[in-house]
mmCIF file of C-alpha atoms in Angstrom:
data_model
loop_
_atom_site.group_PDB
_atom_site.id
_atom_site.type_symbol
_atom_site.label_atom_id
_atom_site.label_comp_id
_atom_site.label_asym_id
_atom_site.label_seq_id
_atom_site.Cartn_x
_atom_site.Cartn_y
_atom_site.Cartn_z
ATOM 1 C CA UNK A 1 -11.972 -6.490 -26.845
ATOM 2 C CA UNK A 2 -13.041 -3.217 -28.502
ATOM 3 C CA UNK A 3 -10.124 -0.772 -28.408
ATOM 4 C CA UNK A 4 -12.516 2.107 -28.015
ATOM 5 C CA UNK A 5 -13.803 0.719 -24.705
ATOM 6 C CA UNK A 6 -10.354 -0.074 -23.371
ATOM 7 C CA UNK A 7 -9.059 3.362 -24.312
ATOM 8 C CA UNK A 8 -12.265 5.307 -23.489
ATOM 9 C CA UNK A 9 -10.531 7.477 -20.855
ATOM 10 C CA UNK A 10 -7.444 8.106 -22.993
ATOM 11 C CA UNK A 11 -9.695 9.123 -25.865
ATOM 12 C CA UNK A 12 -11.704 11.371 -23.604
ATOM 13 C CA UNK A 13 -8.564 13.140 -22.489
ATOM 14 C CA UNK A 14 -7.438 13.599 -26.110
ATOM 15 C CA UNK A 15 -10.873 15.005 -26.986
ATOM 16 C CA UNK A 16 -10.587 17.553 -24.145
ATOM 17 C CA UNK A 17 -7.087 18.501 -25.219
ATOM 18 C CA UNK A 18 -8.263 18.900 -28.874
ATOM 19 C CA UNK A 19 -10.135 22.034 -27.735
ATOM 20 C CA UNK A 20 -6.678 23.644 -27.175
ATOM 21 C CA UNK A 21 -5.504 22.840 -30.709
ATOM 22 C CA UNK A 22 -3.269 25.629 -31.919
ATOM 23 C CA UNK A 23 -2.429 26.776 -28.411
ATOM 24 C CA UNK A 24 1.192 26.973 -27.157
ATOM 25 C CA UNK A 25 2.716 23.617 -26.145
ATOM 26 C CA UNK A 26 3.212 24.681 -22.554
ATOM 27 C CA UNK A 27 -0.520 25.351 -22.230
ATOM 28 C CA UNK A 28 -1.407 21.903 -23.599
ATOM 29 C CA UNK A 29 1.085 20.235 -21.190
ATOM 30 C CA UNK A 30 -0.420 22.182 -18.197
ATOM 31 C CA UNK A 31 -3.900 21.184 -19.255
ATOM 32 C CA UNK A 32 -2.867 17.506 -19.568
ATOM 33 C CA UNK A 33 -1.261 17.602 -16.132
ATOM 34 C CA UNK A 34 -4.387 19.184 -14.595
ATOM 35 C CA UNK A 35 -6.659 16.534 -16.166
ATOM 36 C CA UNK A 36 -4.451 13.769 -14.791
ATOM 37 C CA UNK A 37 -4.411 15.344 -11.301
ATOM 38 C CA UNK A 38 -8.180 15.876 -11.276
ATOM 39 C CA UNK A 39 -8.898 12.272 -12.373
ATOM 40 C CA UNK A 40 -6.492 10.857 -9.697
ATOM 41 C CA UNK A 41 -8.132 12.899 -6.938
ATOM 42 C CA UNK A 42 -11.675 12.120 -8.173
ATOM 43 C CA UNK A 43 -11.089 8.314 -8.441
ATOM 44 C CA UNK A 44 -9.147 7.813 -5.201
ATOM 45 C CA UNK A 45 -11.061 10.263 -3.020
ATOM 46 C CA UNK A 46 -14.227 8.443 -4.132
ATOM 47 C CA UNK A 47 -12.549 5.149 -3.415
ATOM 48 C CA UNK A 48 -11.549 6.425 0.000
ATOM 49 C CA UNK A 49 -15.100 7.272 0.789
ATOM 50 C CA UNK A 50 -16.318 3.869 -0.373
ATOM 51 C CA UNK A 51 -13.679 1.883 1.476
ATOM 52 C CA UNK A 52 -14.296 3.760 4.749
ATOM 53 C CA UNK A 53 -17.899 2.440 4.845
ATOM 54 C CA UNK A 54 -17.217 -0.892 3.173
ATOM 55 C CA UNK A 55 -14.470 -1.726 5.646
ATOM 56 C CA UNK A 56 -16.836 -1.120 8.581
ATOM 57 C CA UNK A 57 -19.503 -3.271 6.895
ATOM 58 C CA UNK A 58 -17.123 -6.133 6.164
ATOM 59 C CA UNK A 59 -15.707 -6.076 9.684
ATOM 60 C CA UNK A 60 -19.231 -5.999 11.065
ATOM 61 C CA UNK A 61 -20.145 -9.138 9.110
ATOM 62 C CA UNK A 62 -16.998 -10.864 10.325
ATOM 63 C CA UNK A 63 -17.924 -10.072 13.895
ATOM 64 C CA UNK A 64 -21.611 -11.065 13.408
ATOM 65 C CA UNK A 65 -23.109 -7.612 13.829
ATOM 66 C CA UNK A 66 -24.535 -4.808 11.751
ATOM 67 C CA UNK A 67 -22.320 -2.138 10.241
ATOM 68 C CA UNK A 68 -23.394 1.416 9.276
ATOM 69 C CA UNK A 69 -27.049 1.162 8.089
ATOM 70 C CA UNK A 70 -28.732 4.412 9.154
ATOM 71 C CA UNK A 71 -27.429 7.185 6.866
ATOM 72 C CA UNK A 72 -28.790 6.665 3.351
ATOM 73 C CA UNK A 73 -29.708 3.370 1.658
ATOM 74 C CA UNK A 74 -27.748 0.532 3.204
ATOM 75 C CA UNK A 75 -25.682 3.190 5.126
ATOM 76 C CA UNK A 76 -23.846 4.268 1.960
ATOM 77 C CA UNK A 77 -24.062 7.930 2.867
ATOM 78 C CA UNK A 78 -22.100 7.385 6.040
ATOM 79 C CA UNK A 79 -18.901 8.888 4.507
ATOM 80 C CA UNK A 80 -20.832 12.125 3.825
ATOM 81 C CA UNK A 81 -22.037 12.280 7.417
ATOM 82 C CA UNK A 82 -18.442 11.532 8.662
ATOM 83 C CA UNK A 83 -17.045 14.323 6.475
ATOM 84 C CA UNK A 84 -19.570 16.821 7.658
ATOM 85 C CA UNK A 85 -18.868 15.857 11.270
ATOM 86 C CA UNK A 86 -15.108 16.320 10.797
ATOM 87 C CA UNK A 87 -15.538 19.678 9.123
ATOM 88 C CA UNK A 88 -17.691 21.148 11.886
ATOM 89 C CA UNK A 89 -15.687 19.775 14.802
ATOM 90 C CA UNK A 90 -13.547 22.324 16.681
ATOM 91 C CA UNK A 91 -9.925 22.456 15.611
ATOM 92 C CA UNK A 92 -7.996 22.423 18.893
ATOM 93 C CA UNK A 93 -4.310 23.381 18.731
ATOM 94 C CA UNK A 94 -2.192 23.122 21.909
ATOM 95 C CA UNK A 95 -1.195 26.553 23.312
ATOM 96 C CA UNK A 96 2.508 25.879 23.132
ATOM 97 C CA UNK A 97 2.499 23.950 19.868
ATOM 98 C CA UNK A 98 4.347 25.162 16.735
ATOM 99 C CA UNK A 99 1.173 26.157 14.905
ATOM 100 C CA UNK A 100 2.694 26.330 11.419
ATOM 101 C CA UNK A 101 4.408 22.970 11.519
ATOM 102 C CA UNK A 102 1.315 21.570 13.330
ATOM 103 C CA UNK A 103 -0.775 22.627 10.345
ATOM 104 C CA UNK A 104 1.707 21.543 7.653
ATOM 105 C CA UNK A 105 2.242 17.947 8.907
ATOM 106 C CA UNK A 106 -1.180 16.515 7.801
ATOM 107 C CA UNK A 107 -0.972 18.516 4.540
ATOM 108 C CA UNK A 108 2.467 17.054 3.754
ATOM 109 C CA UNK A 109 1.553 13.462 4.630
ATOM 110 C CA UNK A 110 -1.572 13.688 2.392
ATOM 111 C CA UNK A 111 0.326 15.277 -0.494
ATOM 112 C CA UNK A 112 3.005 12.615 -0.340
ATOM 113 C CA UNK A 113 0.390 9.830 -0.388
ATOM 114 C CA UNK A 114 -1.302 11.345 -3.471
ATOM 115 C CA UNK A 115 2.020 11.908 -5.309
ATOM 116 C CA UNK A 116 2.858 8.155 -5.006
ATOM 117 C CA UNK A 117 -0.251 7.341 -7.016
ATOM 118 C CA UNK A 118 0.999 9.300 -10.091
ATOM 119 C CA UNK A 119 3.394 6.673 -11.515
ATOM 120 C CA UNK A 120 1.186 3.529 -11.286
ATOM 121 C CA UNK A 121 -0.179 2.205 -14.584
ATOM 122 C CA UNK A 122 -3.966 1.840 -14.134
ATOM 123 C CA UNK A 123 -4.599 0.392 -17.549
ATOM 124 C CA UNK A 124 -3.148 0.219 -21.079
ATOM 125 C CA UNK A 125 -1.692 3.654 -21.841
ATOM 126 C CA UNK A 126 -3.156 4.992 -18.553
ATOM 127 C CA UNK A 127 -0.122 5.929 -16.472
ATOM 128 C CA UNK A 128 -0.740 9.533 -15.267
ATOM 129 C CA UNK A 129 2.935 10.518 -15.296
ATOM 130 C CA UNK A 130 5.360 8.261 -17.184
ATOM 131 C CA UNK A 131 8.955 8.801 -16.050
ATOM 132 C CA UNK A 132 12.028 6.596 -16.446
ATOM 133 C CA UNK A 133 12.606 6.144 -12.747
ATOM 134 C CA UNK A 134 8.934 5.646 -11.700
ATOM 135 C CA UNK A 135 9.726 3.078 -9.060
ATOM 136 C CA UNK A 136 12.540 5.239 -7.704
ATOM 137 C CA UNK A 137 10.125 8.217 -7.618
ATOM 138 C CA UNK A 138 7.614 6.193 -5.666
ATOM 139 C CA UNK A 139 9.960 5.326 -2.851
ATOM 140 C CA UNK A 140 11.771 8.715 -2.890
ATOM 141 C CA UNK A 141 8.516 10.567 -2.438
ATOM 142 C CA UNK A 142 7.102 8.021 -0.043
ATOM 143 C CA UNK A 143 10.063 8.370 2.314
ATOM 144 C CA UNK A 144 8.879 11.897 3.101
ATOM 145 C CA UNK A 145 6.153 10.303 5.209
ATOM 146 C CA UNK A 146 8.640 9.845 8.035
ATOM 147 C CA UNK A 147 9.321 13.571 7.974
ATOM 148 C CA UNK A 148 5.628 14.395 8.192
ATOM 149 C CA UNK A 149 5.182 12.018 11.103
ATOM 150 C CA UNK A 150 8.129 13.615 12.914
ATOM 151 C CA UNK A 151 6.726 17.120 12.219
ATOM 152 C CA UNK A 152 3.383 16.033 13.734
ATOM 153 C CA UNK A 153 4.945 14.647 16.914
ATOM 154 C CA UNK A 154 7.440 17.459 17.428
ATOM 155 C CA UNK A 155 5.054 20.399 16.655
ATOM 156 C CA UNK A 156 2.462 19.093 19.135
ATOM 157 C CA UNK A 157 4.797 19.914 22.066
ATOM 158 C CA UNK A 158 3.609 16.777 23.841
ATOM 159 C CA UNK A 159 5.853 14.076 25.194
ATOM 160 C CA UNK A 160 3.417 11.346 24.314
ATOM 161 C CA UNK A 161 3.076 12.605 20.722
ATOM 162 C CA UNK A 162 6.815 12.782 20.390
ATOM 163 C CA UNK A 163 7.318 9.245 21.731
ATOM 164 C CA UNK A 164 4.605 8.011 19.410
ATOM 165 C CA UNK A 165 6.227 9.709 16.439
ATOM 166 C CA UNK A 166 9.634 8.175 17.284
ATOM 167 C CA UNK A 167 8.108 4.729 17.587
ATOM 168 C CA UNK A 168 6.296 5.185 14.299
ATOM 169 C CA UNK A 169 9.503 6.376 12.519
ATOM 170 C CA UNK A 170 11.486 3.435 13.926
ATOM 171 C CA UNK A 171 8.791 1.058 12.731
ATOM 172 C CA UNK A 172 8.612 2.626 9.253
ATOM 173 C CA UNK A 173 12.431 2.718 8.802
ATOM 174 C CA UNK A 174 12.699 -0.934 9.818
ATOM 175 C CA UNK A 175 10.086 -2.152 7.281
ATOM 176 C CA UNK A 176 11.048 0.232 4.481
ATOM 177 C CA UNK A 177 14.279 -1.749 3.962
ATOM 178 C CA UNK A 178 12.553 -5.085 3.093
ATOM 179 C CA UNK A 179 9.889 -3.064 1.188
ATOM 180 C CA UNK A 180 12.478 -1.647 -1.123
ATOM 181 C CA UNK A 181 14.729 -4.732 -1.302
ATOM 182 C CA UNK A 182 11.859 -6.920 -2.419
ATOM 183 C CA UNK A 183 11.433 -4.637 -5.442
ATOM 184 C CA UNK A 184 15.004 -5.181 -6.509
ATOM 185 C CA UNK A 185 14.473 -8.712 -7.989
ATOM 186 C CA UNK A 186 11.709 -7.363 -10.234
ATOM 187 C CA UNK A 187 13.883 -4.463 -11.330
ATOM 188 C CA UNK A 188 16.894 -6.801 -11.938
ATOM 189 C CA UNK A 189 14.803 -9.275 -13.981
ATOM 190 C CA UNK A 190 13.085 -6.560 -16.108
ATOM 191 C CA UNK A 191 16.094 -4.270 -16.330
ATOM 192 C CA UNK A 192 13.999 -1.138 -15.906
ATOM 193 C CA UNK A 193 12.615 1.218 -13.201
ATOM 194 C CA UNK A 194 9.618 2.079 -15.328
ATOM 195 C CA UNK A 195 6.339 0.565 -14.062
ATOM 196 C CA UNK A 196 4.993 0.327 -17.631
ATOM 197 C CA UNK A 197 7.928 -1.894 -18.726
ATOM 198 C CA UNK A 198 7.533 -4.039 -15.616
ATOM 199 C CA UNK A 199 3.898 -4.609 -16.512
ATOM 200 C CA UNK A 200 4.822 -5.333 -20.150
ATOM 201 C CA UNK A 201 7.379 -7.953 -18.992
ATOM 202 C CA UNK A 202 4.520 -9.925 -17.362
ATOM 203 C CA UNK A 203 2.446 -10.224 -20.523
ATOM 204 C CA UNK A 204 1.619 -13.553 -22.030
ATOM 205 C CA UNK A 205 0.871 -17.063 -20.668
ATOM 206 C CA UNK A 206 2.905 -20.140 -19.910
ATOM 207 C CA UNK A 207 1.528 -23.163 -21.820
ATOM 208 C CA UNK A 208 -1.330 -20.841 -22.778
ATOM 209 C CA UNK A 209 -2.899 -21.053 -19.322
ATOM 210 C CA UNK A 210 -0.721 -19.676 -16.439
ATOM 211 C CA UNK A 211 -0.124 -15.914 -16.685
ATOM 212 C CA UNK A 212 3.573 -14.920 -16.641
ATOM 213 C CA UNK A 213 3.209 -12.890 -13.479
ATOM 214 C CA UNK A 214 6.230 -12.750 -11.197
ATOM 215 C CA UNK A 215 4.094 -13.928 -8.276
ATOM 216 C CA UNK A 216 4.100 -17.410 -9.841
ATOM 217 C CA UNK A 217 7.860 -17.739 -9.542
ATOM 218 C CA UNK A 218 9.381 -18.832 -6.173
ATOM 219 C CA UNK A 219 11.236 -15.576 -5.663
ATOM 220 C CA UNK A 220 8.273 -13.540 -6.830
ATOM 221 C CA UNK A 221 5.821 -15.298 -4.534
ATOM 222 C CA UNK A 222 8.008 -14.787 -1.439
ATOM 223 C CA UNK A 223 8.844 -11.169 -2.433
ATOM 224 C CA UNK A 224 5.168 -10.498 -2.925
ATOM 225 C CA UNK A 225 4.339 -11.711 0.582
ATOM 226 C CA UNK A 226 7.231 -9.769 2.116
ATOM 227 C CA UNK A 227 6.204 -6.645 0.163
ATOM 228 C CA UNK A 228 2.587 -7.013 1.248
ATOM 229 C CA UNK A 229 3.544 -7.466 4.927
ATOM 230 C CA UNK A 230 5.839 -4.463 4.738
ATOM 231 C CA UNK A 231 3.017 -2.499 3.138
ATOM 232 C CA UNK A 232 0.823 -3.310 6.177
ATOM 233 C CA UNK A 233 3.393 -1.650 8.391
ATOM 234 C CA UNK A 234 3.939 1.290 6.143
ATOM 235 C CA UNK A 235 0.177 1.816 5.937
ATOM 236 C CA UNK A 236 -0.083 1.607 9.785
ATOM 237 C CA UNK A 237 -2.574 -1.217 9.465
ATOM 238 C CA UNK A 238 -3.487 -4.064 11.864
ATOM 239 C CA UNK A 239 -1.674 -6.055 13.216
ATOM 240 C CA UNK A 240 1.167 -3.539 12.964
ATOM 241 C CA UNK A 241 -0.740 -0.348 13.937
ATOM 242 C CA UNK A 242 1.340 0.056 17.118
ATOM 243 C CA UNK A 243 1.869 3.878 16.845
ATOM 244 C CA UNK A 244 -1.903 4.334 16.832
ATOM 245 C CA UNK A 245 -3.410 2.097 19.435
ATOM 246 C CA UNK A 246 -7.115 2.381 18.548
ATOM 247 C CA UNK A 247 -8.139 1.056 21.983
ATOM 248 C CA UNK A 248 -5.832 3.417 23.863
ATOM 249 C CA UNK A 249 -6.277 6.999 25.024
ATOM 250 C CA UNK A 250 -3.474 8.344 22.871
ATOM 251 C CA UNK A 251 -3.011 7.952 19.109
ATOM 252 C CA UNK A 252 0.708 8.211 18.660
ATOM 253 C CA UNK A 253 1.823 11.317 16.667
ATOM 254 C CA UNK A 254 -1.856 12.233 16.090
ATOM 255 C CA UNK A 255 -2.677 12.627 19.846
ATOM 256 C CA UNK A 256 -3.004 16.424 19.629
ATOM 257 C CA UNK A 257 -4.934 16.536 16.313
ATOM 258 C CA UNK A 258 -8.701 16.939 16.003
ATOM 259 C CA UNK A 259 -11.361 17.678 13.483
ATOM 260 C CA UNK A 260 -10.411 17.812 9.795
ATOM 261 C CA UNK A 261 -6.621 17.607 10.517
ATOM 262 C CA UNK A 262 -7.119 14.218 12.125
ATOM 263 C CA UNK A 263 -9.327 13.190 9.154
ATOM 264 C CA UNK A 264 -6.448 14.150 6.835
ATOM 265 C CA UNK A 265 -4.076 11.767 8.619
ATOM 266 C CA UNK A 266 -6.821 9.107 8.359
ATOM 267 C CA UNK A 267 -7.242 9.772 4.608
ATOM 268 C CA UNK A 268 -3.439 9.681 3.959
ATOM 269 C CA UNK A 269 -3.245 6.216 5.604
ATOM 270 C CA UNK A 270 -5.926 4.860 3.228
ATOM 271 C CA UNK A 271 -4.448 6.557 0.146
ATOM 272 C CA UNK A 272 -1.031 5.143 1.144
ATOM 273 C CA UNK A 273 -2.739 1.714 1.362
ATOM 274 C CA UNK A 274 -4.099 2.232 -2.177
ATOM 275 C CA UNK A 275 -0.614 3.162 -3.445
ATOM 276 C CA UNK A 276 1.155 0.178 -1.884
ATOM 277 C CA UNK A 277 -1.574 -2.204 -3.139
ATOM 278 C CA UNK A 278 -1.422 -0.703 -6.636
ATOM 279 C CA UNK A 279 2.358 -1.016 -6.750
ATOM 280 C CA UNK A 280 2.247 -4.651 -5.508
ATOM 281 C CA UNK A 281 -0.274 -5.452 -8.265
ATOM 282 C CA UNK A 282 2.039 -3.732 -10.785
ATOM 283 C CA UNK A 283 5.215 -5.500 -9.614
ATOM 284 C CA UNK A 284 3.936 -9.015 -8.982
ATOM 285 C CA UNK A 285 0.369 -9.479 -10.256
ATOM 286 C CA UNK A 286 0.757 -8.417 -13.882
ATOM 287 C CA UNK A 287 -0.635 -4.958 -13.469
ATOM 288 C CA UNK A 288 -3.597 -4.445 -15.823
ATOM 289 C CA UNK A 289 -3.068 -7.777 -17.678
ATOM 290 C CA UNK A 290 -5.860 -10.301 -17.648
ATOM 291 C CA UNK A 291 -5.633 -13.458 -15.521
ATOM 292 C CA UNK A 292 -7.123 -15.700 -18.246
ATOM 293 C CA UNK A 293 -6.680 -15.329 -21.954
ATOM 294 C CA UNK A 294 -10.407 -15.727 -22.719
ATOM 295 C CA UNK A 295 -11.150 -12.786 -20.363
ATOM 296 C CA UNK A 296 -8.934 -10.315 -22.218
ATOM 297 C CA UNK A 297 -12.228 -8.784 -23.524
ATOM 298 C CA UNK A 298 -12.541 -7.118 -20.140
ATOM 299 C CA UNK A 299 -11.008 -3.632 -20.204
ATOM 300 C CA UNK A 300 -7.493 -3.355 -18.788
ATOM 301 C CA UNK A 301 -8.400 -0.762 -16.145
ATOM 302 C CA UNK A 302 -11.180 -3.064 -14.851
ATOM 303 C CA UNK A 303 -8.545 -5.845 -14.334
ATOM 304 C CA UNK A 304 -6.303 -3.468 -12.406
ATOM 305 C CA UNK A 305 -9.036 -2.306 -10.087
ATOM 306 C CA UNK A 306 -10.200 -5.898 -9.532
ATOM 307 C CA UNK A 307 -6.745 -6.829 -8.335
ATOM 308 C CA UNK A 308 -6.584 -3.622 -6.220
ATOM 309 C CA UNK A 309 -9.956 -4.508 -4.652
ATOM 310 C CA UNK A 310 -8.769 -8.027 -3.899
ATOM 311 C CA UNK A 311 -5.684 -6.753 -2.058
ATOM 312 C CA UNK A 312 -7.736 -4.175 -0.141
ATOM 313 C CA UNK A 313 -10.106 -6.925 0.935
ATOM 314 C CA UNK A 314 -7.155 -8.878 2.329
ATOM 315 C CA UNK A 315 -6.096 -5.794 4.266
ATOM 316 C CA UNK A 316 -9.576 -5.650 5.876
ATOM 317 C CA UNK A 317 -9.676 -9.405 6.401
ATOM 318 C CA UNK A 318 -6.364 -9.290 8.308
ATOM 319 C CA UNK A 319 -7.619 -6.372 10.444
ATOM 320 C CA UNK A 320 -10.680 -8.454 11.450
ATOM 321 C CA UNK A 321 -8.647 -11.545 12.234
ATOM 322 C CA UNK A 322 -5.315 -10.827 13.886
ATOM 323 C CA UNK A 323 -4.552 -9.029 17.195
ATOM 324 C CA UNK A 324 -2.030 -6.156 17.459
ATOM 325 C CA UNK A 325 1.587 -7.236 17.881
ATOM 326 C CA UNK A 326 3.959 -5.912 20.492
ATOM 327 C CA UNK A 327 6.568 -3.478 19.349
ATOM 328 C CA UNK A 328 9.514 -5.785 20.253
ATOM 329 C CA UNK A 329 7.932 -8.668 18.268
ATOM 330 C CA UNK A 330 7.465 -6.451 15.281
ATOM 331 C CA UNK A 331 11.012 -5.080 15.297
ATOM 332 C CA UNK A 332 12.541 -8.515 15.749
ATOM 333 C CA UNK A 333 10.427 -9.823 12.829
ATOM 334 C CA UNK A 334 11.704 -7.007 10.655
ATOM 335 C CA UNK A 335 15.385 -7.322 11.279
ATOM 336 C CA UNK A 336 15.789 -11.010 12.009
ATOM 337 C CA UNK A 337 13.420 -12.515 9.411
ATOM 338 C CA UNK A 338 12.058 -10.010 6.844
ATOM 339 C CA UNK A 339 15.401 -8.482 5.958
ATOM 340 C CA UNK A 340 17.323 -11.758 5.379
ATOM 341 C CA UNK A 341 14.422 -13.175 3.419
ATOM 342 C CA UNK A 342 14.335 -10.016 1.238
ATOM 343 C CA UNK A 343 18.018 -10.437 0.358
ATOM 344 C CA UNK A 344 17.290 -14.149 -0.328
ATOM 345 C CA UNK A 345 14.759 -13.114 -2.919
ATOM 346 C CA UNK A 346 17.394 -11.085 -4.744
ATOM 347 C CA UNK A 347 19.723 -14.154 -4.844
ATOM 348 C CA UNK A 348 16.949 -16.472 -5.850
ATOM 349 C CA UNK A 349 15.932 -14.125 -8.710
ATOM 350 C CA UNK A 350 19.478 -14.070 -9.943
ATOM 351 C CA UNK A 351 19.598 -17.938 -9.846
ATOM 352 C CA UNK A 352 16.265 -18.101 -11.674
ATOM 353 C CA UNK A 353 17.552 -15.764 -14.357
ATOM 354 C CA UNK A 354 20.917 -17.348 -14.995
ATOM 355 C CA UNK A 355 19.489 -20.850 -14.938
ATOM 356 C CA UNK A 356 17.368 -20.028 -17.991
ATOM 357 C CA UNK A 357 14.084 -18.824 -16.509
ATOM 358 C CA UNK A 358 12.625 -22.250 -17.110
ATOM 359 C CA UNK A 359 11.725 -25.238 -14.971
ATOM 360 C CA UNK A 360 15.342 -25.735 -13.856
ATOM 361 C CA UNK A 361 15.646 -22.107 -12.798
ATOM 362 C CA UNK A 362 12.289 -22.405 -10.990
ATOM 363 C CA UNK A 363 13.462 -25.397 -8.945
ATOM 364 C CA UNK A 364 16.883 -23.930 -8.112
ATOM 365 C CA UNK A 365 15.258 -20.674 -7.104
ATOM 366 C CA UNK A 366 12.827 -22.607 -4.834
ATOM 367 C CA UNK A 367 15.759 -24.550 -3.363
ATOM 368 C CA UNK A 368 17.602 -21.343 -2.338
ATOM 369 C CA UNK A 369 14.486 -19.944 -0.679
ATOM 370 C CA UNK A 370 13.660 -23.175 1.233
ATOM 371 C CA UNK A 371 17.221 -23.495 2.491
ATOM 372 C CA UNK A 372 17.377 -19.936 3.897
ATOM 373 C CA UNK A 373 13.887 -20.161 5.334
ATOM 374 C CA UNK A 374 14.746 -23.501 7.068
ATOM 375 C CA UNK A 375 17.969 -22.039 8.503
ATOM 376 C CA UNK A 376 16.203 -18.943 9.812
ATOM 377 C CA UNK A 377 13.519 -21.119 11.389
ATOM 378 C CA UNK A 378 16.160 -23.128 13.267
ATOM 379 C CA UNK A 379 18.273 -20.184 14.303
ATOM 380 C CA UNK A 380 15.380 -17.964 15.518
ATOM 381 C CA UNK A 381 13.600 -20.798 17.375
ATOM 382 C CA UNK A 382 10.282 -18.933 17.654
ATOM 383 C CA UNK A 383 8.636 -21.744 19.617
ATOM 384 C CA UNK A 384 10.561 -20.732 22.730
ATOM 385 C CA UNK A 385 9.700 -17.065 22.392
ATOM 386 C CA UNK A 386 6.009 -17.444 21.529
ATOM 387 C CA UNK A 387 5.261 -20.529 23.673
ATOM 388 C CA UNK A 388 2.412 -20.603 26.209
ATOM 389 C CA UNK A 389 3.010 -18.365 29.235
ATOM 390 C CA UNK A 390 2.630 -19.476 32.791
ATOM 391 C CA UNK A 391 1.214 -16.921 35.218
ATOM 392 C CA UNK A 392 1.823 -17.234 38.950
ATOM 393 C CA UNK A 393 -0.470 -15.431 41.322
ATOM 394 C CA UNK A 394 0.077 -14.711 45.014
ATOM 395 C CA UNK A 395 -2.091 -16.751 47.264
#
């Protein structure tokens, strides 16, 4: 692979900064930060516009109907029409709402979602902001989402908004624990909180064929599934979009929002989905590393966005397949199954490491996971809870 193609964006940034040669260091650093921020916003806002129309088209094909096909060629200008519609819609604020907090809630939730994108490596030497505790920064900033949701529900001065916000926060807290705990095995094995080092630890191939991604280990595969499911909940996606019942009159903490403020919440959910998918690709799918040695000629950033696109397609696929769960089912699943399995992944990773990281460690790690999974299956006895219901009607 030509190094110039792989590093074309890095070289372009250096060329722009070369115009400031001889300037004070602080000015060059500010310019570098502004370039990174501009590129992040340009790439992911464009991706948001694309995914908003592609999701509707994919769901339409799954449901044997047409998707958006009126605005522009193949309906590709639909995001522009949606944006104009949201901008010109009347912004209605309840008379007794806290107007300042009501305004700040969508701004905060969008800012938090964008900040989480800053520490993900999108290619070789293409991490916008490289810091030692990148993973810690991701979750520390992301946890402010709960605060924004509470602000939206409380500032609306509406009992339904407040109840929806409380339900959303309870759901997010419950699934944030397995989300963070499933990251611990990767951090333990690599010995670093830097996303770049985590990606570097997954370089190479076993027997020259199988990439050394953590998802191909027993603990990594299970942790990846748990992380992905927790990401569905954190992104408020089907089948866990209980706070926002799309077929209901109210929309959880967003009930009293309209116009562009509602669109900002919508955008933040998608950007959060991009961030969780990007982090899962970084932690378990080798980041920007190629899946096959012969395809290393493909630029590293192309590989990353291919993996990101695959995960986003699974998000859409699940939305078009599964019905929404009940809140009690979702909370039971988090505390009684997800959390014990997340801790099991930590133990299995330790067994894999101390057994030599070879075939013996792979088998012992698998044994630990199978034993705990079997025990949970027996103890929880889901067949009784989710068995067929019998309805009795009065004659």
